Coordinates of C-alpha atoms in Angstrom, one line a residue:
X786 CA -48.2 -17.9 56.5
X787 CA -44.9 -16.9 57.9
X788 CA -43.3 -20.7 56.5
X789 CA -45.2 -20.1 52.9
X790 CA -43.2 -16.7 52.7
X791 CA -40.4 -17.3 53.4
X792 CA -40.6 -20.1 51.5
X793 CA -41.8 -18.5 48.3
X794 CA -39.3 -16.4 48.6
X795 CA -36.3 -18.7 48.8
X796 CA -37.5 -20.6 46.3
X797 CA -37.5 -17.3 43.5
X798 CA -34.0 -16.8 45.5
X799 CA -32.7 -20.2 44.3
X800 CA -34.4 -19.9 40.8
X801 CA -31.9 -17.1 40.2
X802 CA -28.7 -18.9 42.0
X803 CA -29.2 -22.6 41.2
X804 CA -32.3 -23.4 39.1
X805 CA -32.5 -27.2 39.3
X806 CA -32.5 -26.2 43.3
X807 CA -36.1 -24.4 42.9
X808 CA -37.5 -27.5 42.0
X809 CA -35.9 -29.7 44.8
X810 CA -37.1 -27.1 47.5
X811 CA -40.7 -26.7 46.2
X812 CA -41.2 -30.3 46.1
X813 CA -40.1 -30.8 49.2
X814 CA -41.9 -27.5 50.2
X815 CA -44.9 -28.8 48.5
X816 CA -44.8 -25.7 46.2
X817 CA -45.5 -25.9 42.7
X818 CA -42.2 -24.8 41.0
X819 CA -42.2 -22.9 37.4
X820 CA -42.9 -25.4 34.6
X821 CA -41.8 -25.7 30.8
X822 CA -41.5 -28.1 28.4
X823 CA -39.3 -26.6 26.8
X824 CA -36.6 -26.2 29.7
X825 CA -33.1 -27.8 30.7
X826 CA -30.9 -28.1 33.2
X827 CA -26.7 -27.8 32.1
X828 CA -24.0 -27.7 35.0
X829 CA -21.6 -25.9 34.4
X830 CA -17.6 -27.3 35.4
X831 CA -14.0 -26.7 36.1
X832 CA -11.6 -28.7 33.5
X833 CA -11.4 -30.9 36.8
X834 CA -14.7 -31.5 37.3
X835 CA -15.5 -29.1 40.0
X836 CA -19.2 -28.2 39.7
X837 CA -19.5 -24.3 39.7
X838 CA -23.1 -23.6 39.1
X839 CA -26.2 -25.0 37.6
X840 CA -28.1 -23.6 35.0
X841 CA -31.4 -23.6 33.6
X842 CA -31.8 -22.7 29.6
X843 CA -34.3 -22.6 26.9
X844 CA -34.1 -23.2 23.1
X845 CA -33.3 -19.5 22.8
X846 CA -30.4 -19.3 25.8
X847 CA -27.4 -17.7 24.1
X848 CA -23.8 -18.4 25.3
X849 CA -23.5 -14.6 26.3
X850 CA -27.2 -15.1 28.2
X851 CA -25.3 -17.7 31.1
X852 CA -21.2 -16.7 30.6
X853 CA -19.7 -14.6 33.7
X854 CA -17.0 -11.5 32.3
X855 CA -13.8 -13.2 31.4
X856 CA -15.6 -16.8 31.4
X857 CA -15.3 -19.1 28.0
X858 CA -17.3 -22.1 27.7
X859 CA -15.8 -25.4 26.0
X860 CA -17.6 -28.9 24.7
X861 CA -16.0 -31.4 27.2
X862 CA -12.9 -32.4 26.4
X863 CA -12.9 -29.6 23.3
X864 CA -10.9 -26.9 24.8
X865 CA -9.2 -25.9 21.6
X866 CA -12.1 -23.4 20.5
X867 CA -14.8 -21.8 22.8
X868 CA -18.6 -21.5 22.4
X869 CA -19.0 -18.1 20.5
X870 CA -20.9 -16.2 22.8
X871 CA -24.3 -15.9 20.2
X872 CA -24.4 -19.6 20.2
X873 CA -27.3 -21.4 21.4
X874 CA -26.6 -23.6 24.3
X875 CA -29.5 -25.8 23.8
X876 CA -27.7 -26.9 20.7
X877 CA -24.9 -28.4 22.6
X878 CA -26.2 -30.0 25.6
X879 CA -29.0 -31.8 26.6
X880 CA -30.9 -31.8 30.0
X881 CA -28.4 -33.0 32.3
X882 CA -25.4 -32.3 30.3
X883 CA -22.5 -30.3 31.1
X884 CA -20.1 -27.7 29.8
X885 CA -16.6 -26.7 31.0
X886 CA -15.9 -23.5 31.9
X887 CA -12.6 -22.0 31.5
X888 CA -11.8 -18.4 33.0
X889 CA -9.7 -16.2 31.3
X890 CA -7.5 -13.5 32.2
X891 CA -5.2 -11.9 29.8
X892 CA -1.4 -11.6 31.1
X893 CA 0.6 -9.7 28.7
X894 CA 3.2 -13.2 28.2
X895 CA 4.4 -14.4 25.1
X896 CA 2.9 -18.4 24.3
X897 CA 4.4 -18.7 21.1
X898 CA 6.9 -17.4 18.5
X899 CA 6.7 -18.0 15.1
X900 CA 9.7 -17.5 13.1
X901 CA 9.2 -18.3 8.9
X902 CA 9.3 -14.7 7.2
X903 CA 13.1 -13.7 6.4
X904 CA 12.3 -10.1 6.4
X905 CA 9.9 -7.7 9.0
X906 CA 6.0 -9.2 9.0
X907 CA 3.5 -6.0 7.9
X908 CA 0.7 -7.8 8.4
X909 CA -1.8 -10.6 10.5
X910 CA -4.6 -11.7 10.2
X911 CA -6.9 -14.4 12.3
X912 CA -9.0 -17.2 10.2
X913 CA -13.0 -16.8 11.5
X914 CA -12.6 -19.6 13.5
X915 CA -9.4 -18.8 15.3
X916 CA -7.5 -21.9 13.8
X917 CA -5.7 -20.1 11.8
X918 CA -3.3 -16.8 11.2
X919 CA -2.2 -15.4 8.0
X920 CA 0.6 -13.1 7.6
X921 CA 2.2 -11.0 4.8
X922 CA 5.7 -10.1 4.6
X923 CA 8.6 -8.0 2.7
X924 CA 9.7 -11.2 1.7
X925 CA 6.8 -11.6 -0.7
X926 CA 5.3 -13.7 0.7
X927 CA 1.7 -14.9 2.9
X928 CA 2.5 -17.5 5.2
X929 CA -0.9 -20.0 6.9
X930 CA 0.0 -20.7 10.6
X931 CA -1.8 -23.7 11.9
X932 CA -2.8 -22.5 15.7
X933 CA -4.3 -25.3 16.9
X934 CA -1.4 -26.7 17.9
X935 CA 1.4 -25.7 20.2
X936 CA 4.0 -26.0 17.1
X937 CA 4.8 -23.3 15.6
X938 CA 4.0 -24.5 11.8
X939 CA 3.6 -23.1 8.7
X940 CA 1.4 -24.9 6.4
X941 CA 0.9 -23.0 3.6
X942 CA 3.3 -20.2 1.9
X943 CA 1.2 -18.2 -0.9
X944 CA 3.5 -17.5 -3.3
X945 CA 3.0 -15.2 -6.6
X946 CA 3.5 -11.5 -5.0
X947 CA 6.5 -10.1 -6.6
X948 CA 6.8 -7.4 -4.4
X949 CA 6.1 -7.0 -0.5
X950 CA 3.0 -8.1 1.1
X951 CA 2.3 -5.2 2.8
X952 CA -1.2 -6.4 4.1
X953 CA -3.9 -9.5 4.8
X954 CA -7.3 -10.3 5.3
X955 CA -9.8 -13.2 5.7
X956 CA -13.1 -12.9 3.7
X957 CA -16.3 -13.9 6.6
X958 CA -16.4 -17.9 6.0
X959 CA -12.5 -17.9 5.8
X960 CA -12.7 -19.9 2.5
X961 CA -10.3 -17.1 0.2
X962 CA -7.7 -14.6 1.6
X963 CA -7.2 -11.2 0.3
X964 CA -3.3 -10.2 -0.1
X965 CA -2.0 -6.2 -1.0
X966 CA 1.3 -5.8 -2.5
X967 CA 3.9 -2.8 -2.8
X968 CA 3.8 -3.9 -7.2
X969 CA -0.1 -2.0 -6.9
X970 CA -1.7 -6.1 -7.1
X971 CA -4.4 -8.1 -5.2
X972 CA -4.4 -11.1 -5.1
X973 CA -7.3 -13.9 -4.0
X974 CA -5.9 -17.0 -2.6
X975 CA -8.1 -20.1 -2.3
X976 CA -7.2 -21.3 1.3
X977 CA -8.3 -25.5 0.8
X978 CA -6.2 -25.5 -2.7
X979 CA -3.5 -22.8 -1.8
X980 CA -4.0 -21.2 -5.7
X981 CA -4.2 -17.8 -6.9
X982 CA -8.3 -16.8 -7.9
X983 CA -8.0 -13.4 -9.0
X984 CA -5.6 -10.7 -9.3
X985 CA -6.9 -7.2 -8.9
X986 CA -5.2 -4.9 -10.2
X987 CA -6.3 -1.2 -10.6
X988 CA -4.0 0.8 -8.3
X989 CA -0.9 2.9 -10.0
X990 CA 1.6 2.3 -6.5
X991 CA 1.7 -0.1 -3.3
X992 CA -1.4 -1.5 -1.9
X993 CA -1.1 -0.6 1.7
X994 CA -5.0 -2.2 3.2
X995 CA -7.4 -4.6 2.1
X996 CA -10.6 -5.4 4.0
X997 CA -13.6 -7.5 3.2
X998 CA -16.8 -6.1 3.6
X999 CA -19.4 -8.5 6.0
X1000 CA -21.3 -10.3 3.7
X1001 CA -18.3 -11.4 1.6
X1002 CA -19.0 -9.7 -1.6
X1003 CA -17.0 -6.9 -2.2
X1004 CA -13.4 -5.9 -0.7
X1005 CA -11.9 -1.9 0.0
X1006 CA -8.9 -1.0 -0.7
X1007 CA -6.4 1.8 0.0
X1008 CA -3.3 2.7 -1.4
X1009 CA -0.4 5.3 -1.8
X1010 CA -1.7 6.7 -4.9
X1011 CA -4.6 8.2 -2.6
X1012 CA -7.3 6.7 -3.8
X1013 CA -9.8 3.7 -1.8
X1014 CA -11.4 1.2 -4.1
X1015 CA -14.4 -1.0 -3.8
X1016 CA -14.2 -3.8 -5.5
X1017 CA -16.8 -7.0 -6.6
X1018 CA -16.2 -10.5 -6.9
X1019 CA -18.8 -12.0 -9.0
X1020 CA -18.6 -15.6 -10.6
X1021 CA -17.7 -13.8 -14.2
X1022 CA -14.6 -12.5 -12.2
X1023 CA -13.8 -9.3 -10.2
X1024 CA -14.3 -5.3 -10.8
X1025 CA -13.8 -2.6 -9.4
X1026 CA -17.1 -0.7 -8.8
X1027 CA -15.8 2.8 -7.6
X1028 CA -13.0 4.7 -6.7
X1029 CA -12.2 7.5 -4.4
X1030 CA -10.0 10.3 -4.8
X1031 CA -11.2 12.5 -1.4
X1032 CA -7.9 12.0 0.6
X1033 CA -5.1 13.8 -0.3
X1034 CA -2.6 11.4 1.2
X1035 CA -1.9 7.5 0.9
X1036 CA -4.4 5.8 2.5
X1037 CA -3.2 3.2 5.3
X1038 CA -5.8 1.8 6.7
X1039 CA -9.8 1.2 5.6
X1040 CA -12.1 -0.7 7.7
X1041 CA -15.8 -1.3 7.5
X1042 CA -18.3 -0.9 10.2
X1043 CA -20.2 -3.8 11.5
X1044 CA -23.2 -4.1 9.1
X1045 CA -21.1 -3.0 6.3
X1046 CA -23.4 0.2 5.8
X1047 CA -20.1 2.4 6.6
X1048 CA -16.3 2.5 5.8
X1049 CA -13.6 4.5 6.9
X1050 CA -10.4 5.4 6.2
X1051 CA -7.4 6.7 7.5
X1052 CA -4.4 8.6 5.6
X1053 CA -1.8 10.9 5.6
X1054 CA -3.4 13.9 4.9
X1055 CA -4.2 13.2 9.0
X1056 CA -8.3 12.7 8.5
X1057 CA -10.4 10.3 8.7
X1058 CA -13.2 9.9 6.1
X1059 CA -16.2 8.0 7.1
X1060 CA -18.5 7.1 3.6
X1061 CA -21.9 6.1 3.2
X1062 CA -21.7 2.7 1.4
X1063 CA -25.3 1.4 2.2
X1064 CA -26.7 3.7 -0.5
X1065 CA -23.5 3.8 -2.7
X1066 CA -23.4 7.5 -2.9
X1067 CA -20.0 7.3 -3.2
X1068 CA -19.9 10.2 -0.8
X1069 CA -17.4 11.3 2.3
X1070 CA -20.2 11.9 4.9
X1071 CA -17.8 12.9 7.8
X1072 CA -13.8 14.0 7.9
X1073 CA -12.3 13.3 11.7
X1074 CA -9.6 15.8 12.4
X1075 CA -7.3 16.0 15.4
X1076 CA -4.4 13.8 14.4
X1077 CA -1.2 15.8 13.7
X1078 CA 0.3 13.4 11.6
X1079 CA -0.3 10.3 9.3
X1080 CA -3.4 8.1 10.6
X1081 CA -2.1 4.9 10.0
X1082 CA -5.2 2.6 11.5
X1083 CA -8.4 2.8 11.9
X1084 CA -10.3 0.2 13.3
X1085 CA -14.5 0.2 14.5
X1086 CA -15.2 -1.7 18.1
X1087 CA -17.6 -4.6 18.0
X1088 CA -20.5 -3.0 18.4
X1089 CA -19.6 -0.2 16.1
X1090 CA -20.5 2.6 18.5
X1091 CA -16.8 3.5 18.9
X1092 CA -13.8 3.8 16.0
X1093 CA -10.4 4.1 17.5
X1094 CA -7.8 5.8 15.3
X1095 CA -4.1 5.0 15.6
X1096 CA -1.5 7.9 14.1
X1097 CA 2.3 9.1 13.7
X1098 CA 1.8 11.9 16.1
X1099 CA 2.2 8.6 19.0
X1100 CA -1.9 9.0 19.9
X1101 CA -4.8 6.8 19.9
X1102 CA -8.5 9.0 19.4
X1103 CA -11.3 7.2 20.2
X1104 CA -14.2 8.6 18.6
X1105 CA -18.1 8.5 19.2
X1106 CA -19.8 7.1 16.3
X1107 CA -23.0 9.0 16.8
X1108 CA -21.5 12.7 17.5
X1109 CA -18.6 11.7 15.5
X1110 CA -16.6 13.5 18.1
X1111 CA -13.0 12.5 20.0
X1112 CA -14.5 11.5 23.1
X1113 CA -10.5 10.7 24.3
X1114 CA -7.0 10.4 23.6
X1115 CA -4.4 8.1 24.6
X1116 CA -1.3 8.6 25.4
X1117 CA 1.8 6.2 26.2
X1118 CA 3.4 5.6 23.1
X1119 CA 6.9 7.4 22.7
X1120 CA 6.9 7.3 19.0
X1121 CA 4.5 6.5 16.1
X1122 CA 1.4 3.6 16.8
X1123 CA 1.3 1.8 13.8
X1124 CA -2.1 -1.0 14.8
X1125 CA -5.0 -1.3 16.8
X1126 CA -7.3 -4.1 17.5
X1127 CA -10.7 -4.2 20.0
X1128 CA -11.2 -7.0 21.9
X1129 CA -13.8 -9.1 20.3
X1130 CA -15.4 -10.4 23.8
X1131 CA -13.6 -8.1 26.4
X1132 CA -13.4 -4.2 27.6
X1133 CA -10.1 -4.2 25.8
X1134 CA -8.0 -2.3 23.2
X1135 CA -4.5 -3.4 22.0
X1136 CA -2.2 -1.0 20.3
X1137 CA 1.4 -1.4 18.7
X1138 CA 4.0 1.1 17.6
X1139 CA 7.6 2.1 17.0
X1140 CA 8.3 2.3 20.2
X1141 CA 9.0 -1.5 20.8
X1142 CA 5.6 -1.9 22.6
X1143 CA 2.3 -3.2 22.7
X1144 CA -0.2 -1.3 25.2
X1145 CA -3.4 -3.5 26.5
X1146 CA -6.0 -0.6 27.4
X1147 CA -8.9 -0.6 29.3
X1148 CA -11.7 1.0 27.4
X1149 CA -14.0 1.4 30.0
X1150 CA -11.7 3.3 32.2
X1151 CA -9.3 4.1 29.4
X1152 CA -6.3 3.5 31.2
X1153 CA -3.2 1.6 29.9
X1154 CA -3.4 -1.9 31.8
X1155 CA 0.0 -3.7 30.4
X1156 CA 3.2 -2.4 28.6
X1157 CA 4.6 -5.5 26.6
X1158 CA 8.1 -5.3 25.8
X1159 CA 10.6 -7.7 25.2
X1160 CA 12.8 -7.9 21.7
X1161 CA 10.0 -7.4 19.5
X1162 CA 11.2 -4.8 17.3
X1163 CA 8.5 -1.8 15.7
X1164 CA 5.2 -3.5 15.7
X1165 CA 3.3 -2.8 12.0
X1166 CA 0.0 -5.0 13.4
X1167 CA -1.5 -6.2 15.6
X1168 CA -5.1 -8.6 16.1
X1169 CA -7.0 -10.5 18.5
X1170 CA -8.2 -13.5 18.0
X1171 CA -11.9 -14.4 17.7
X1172 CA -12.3 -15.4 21.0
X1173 CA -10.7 -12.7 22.2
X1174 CA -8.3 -15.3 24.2
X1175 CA -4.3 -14.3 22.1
X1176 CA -3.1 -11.6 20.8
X1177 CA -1.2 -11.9 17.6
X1178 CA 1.5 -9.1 16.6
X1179 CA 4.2 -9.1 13.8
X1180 CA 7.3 -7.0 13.8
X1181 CA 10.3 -5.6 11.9
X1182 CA 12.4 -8.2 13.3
X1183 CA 10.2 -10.9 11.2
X1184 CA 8.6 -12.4 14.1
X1185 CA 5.0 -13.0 15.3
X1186 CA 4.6 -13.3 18.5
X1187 CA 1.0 -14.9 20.2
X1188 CA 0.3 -13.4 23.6
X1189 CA -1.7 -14.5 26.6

């Protein structure tokens, strides 16, 4: 009874360690081991080949359901682009296959430098899939970075802006790219032919944000005549649906909220304006107050419980989504922050600011983690990349640098 115990129990022990070990140890036990059809066994492997651990999945085994913190899984021999952690793994492998695993830890150090704009970058933005980075410049131009290579090339330049590109943005499937200028214009670029689709045009002075909403189908804007437009792209051609006139500043920044029920927007009248968009009540449902000075970013964590906004007065407020109270503020900037971006897969929050500095924050603890520094000039963005893996920042000195 003693031995069947013990037994039993090292076997449920090894189920949760190393499953294709429950079924070695009950065999030779003579226990009958958990059965399904529908089961597999993947090991899991250093670059080198070192086995790590062995697991067991089922059709509905996500990425996220088998992935340690700071772990990214590759194909073999893929290491270009990770799993995204809401794949299913059972769609990769089959029983007795393997993925590599490839831990990552962010270090603050530059990997690459681009160096194409002639004038200071305002703007980057990541392609869906991390392959790619868009940036807009004062030079009036959008420049396509190609960043799956360690080369630092430029294969597209989106020409047609005759004033400063003062922002950038990738619609969901990364097929068109949505372009604000200082002449009041937006323009749609189609990525595969490099043409001009649409020009929007609408608002009287510069075009300072532009950002698609989740299911591809309309864009927000914000601009310093202090009003936020939605607009819709239909085949007939794109209009603009509504316009608000709430804030009584330019308006830097507008972001939408995960599920694109919720947008917000940050200006220099120092709120923040959340609106219900779901319904289309074209109504302000909340004003965030406790900025000083211009809000110049607003940004909504991955999850959307959180929206971090960044302001002239050198603060960070991060703000509770379901009080809609500042839950904290942080501090470390000597001068105005000009761009935030969450993390997509870590406890992580990068700001960037006049101060010649990017701070990594940790936004379980809240505490500022790394201070990068280095020659980069004021920092106008900032943005992760999908996986959560580089760090992508553009500066007055017309560089963008990628950080690891």
């Amino acid at each position: 009874m003693n031995t069947l115990v013990v037994a039993c129990t090292s076997s449920q022990w090894l189920h949760v360690y190393n499953a294709r070990a429950v079924y070695l140890v009950a065999s030779l036990l003579g226990l009958s081991a958990p059965q399904s059809h529908e089961r597999r066994f993947v090991t899991l492997c250093t670059s080198s080949g070192t086995i790590i651990r062995t697991v067991s999945i089922t059709p509905t085994t996500e990425v996220a359901d088998i992935c340690l913190d700071s772990e990214k899984f590759f194909l073999e021999g893929a290491y270009d682009t990770p799993l995204e952690s809401t794949s299913m793994v059972w769609a990769h492998v089959t029983s007795g296959g393997q993925l590599t695993v490839i831990t990552f830890k962010f270090e603050g150090v530059v990997d690459r430098r681009f160096e194409g704009h002639i004038h200071r970058v305002n703007s980057v933005s990541w392609h869906p899939d991390g392959t790619k980075l868009a940036s807009g410049s004062n030079d009036d131009t959008v420049c396509i970075w190609d960043m799956t290579s360690k080369s630092s090339w430029c294969i597209a330049i989106c020409r047609g802006h005759i004033s400063y590109v003062n922002t950038v943005s990738w619609n969901p499937s990364g097929t068109q790219l949505a372009s604000g200028s200082s002449n009041g214009t937006i323009r749609i670029w189609d990525i595969v032919t490099g043409k001009c689709l649409h020009v929007l045009q609408g608002h009287s002075d510069l075009v300072l944000s532009v950002a698609w909403h989740p299911s591809g189908n309309w864009i927000a804007s914000g601009g310093y005549d202090k009003t936020m437009r939605i607009w819709e792209l239909t085949s007939a051609g794109p209009k603009c649906l509504y316009v608000f006139r709430d804030h009584t500043g330019p308006i830097w920044s507008v972001n939408w909220n995960l599920s694109g029920t919720q947008l917000a927007s940050a200006s220099s009248d120092g709120t923040i304006r959340i609106w219900d968009i779901e319904s289309f009540t074209k109504k302000c449902v909340y004003v965030l107050r406790g900025h000083t000075q211009t809000v110049y970013d607003v940004q909504w964590n991955p999850t959307g419980t959180l929206l971090a906004s960044a302001a002239w007065d050198n603060t960070i407020h991060i703000w509770d989504t379901d009080t809609w109270k500042c839950i904290t503020i942080l501090t470390g900037h000597n001068s105005r922050v000009n761009s935030i971006s969450w993390n997509p897969t870590r406890a992580l929050l990068a700001s960037g600011g006049a101060d010649d500095s990017i701070g990594i924050w940790d936004t379980v603890t809240w505490k500022c983690l790394y201070v990068l520094r280095g020659n980069i000039g004021t920092i106008y963005s900032i943005e992760w990349n999908p996986h959560g893996t580089s760090l992508a920042s553009a500066s007055s000195n017309g560089q963008i640098l990628i950080w690891k």
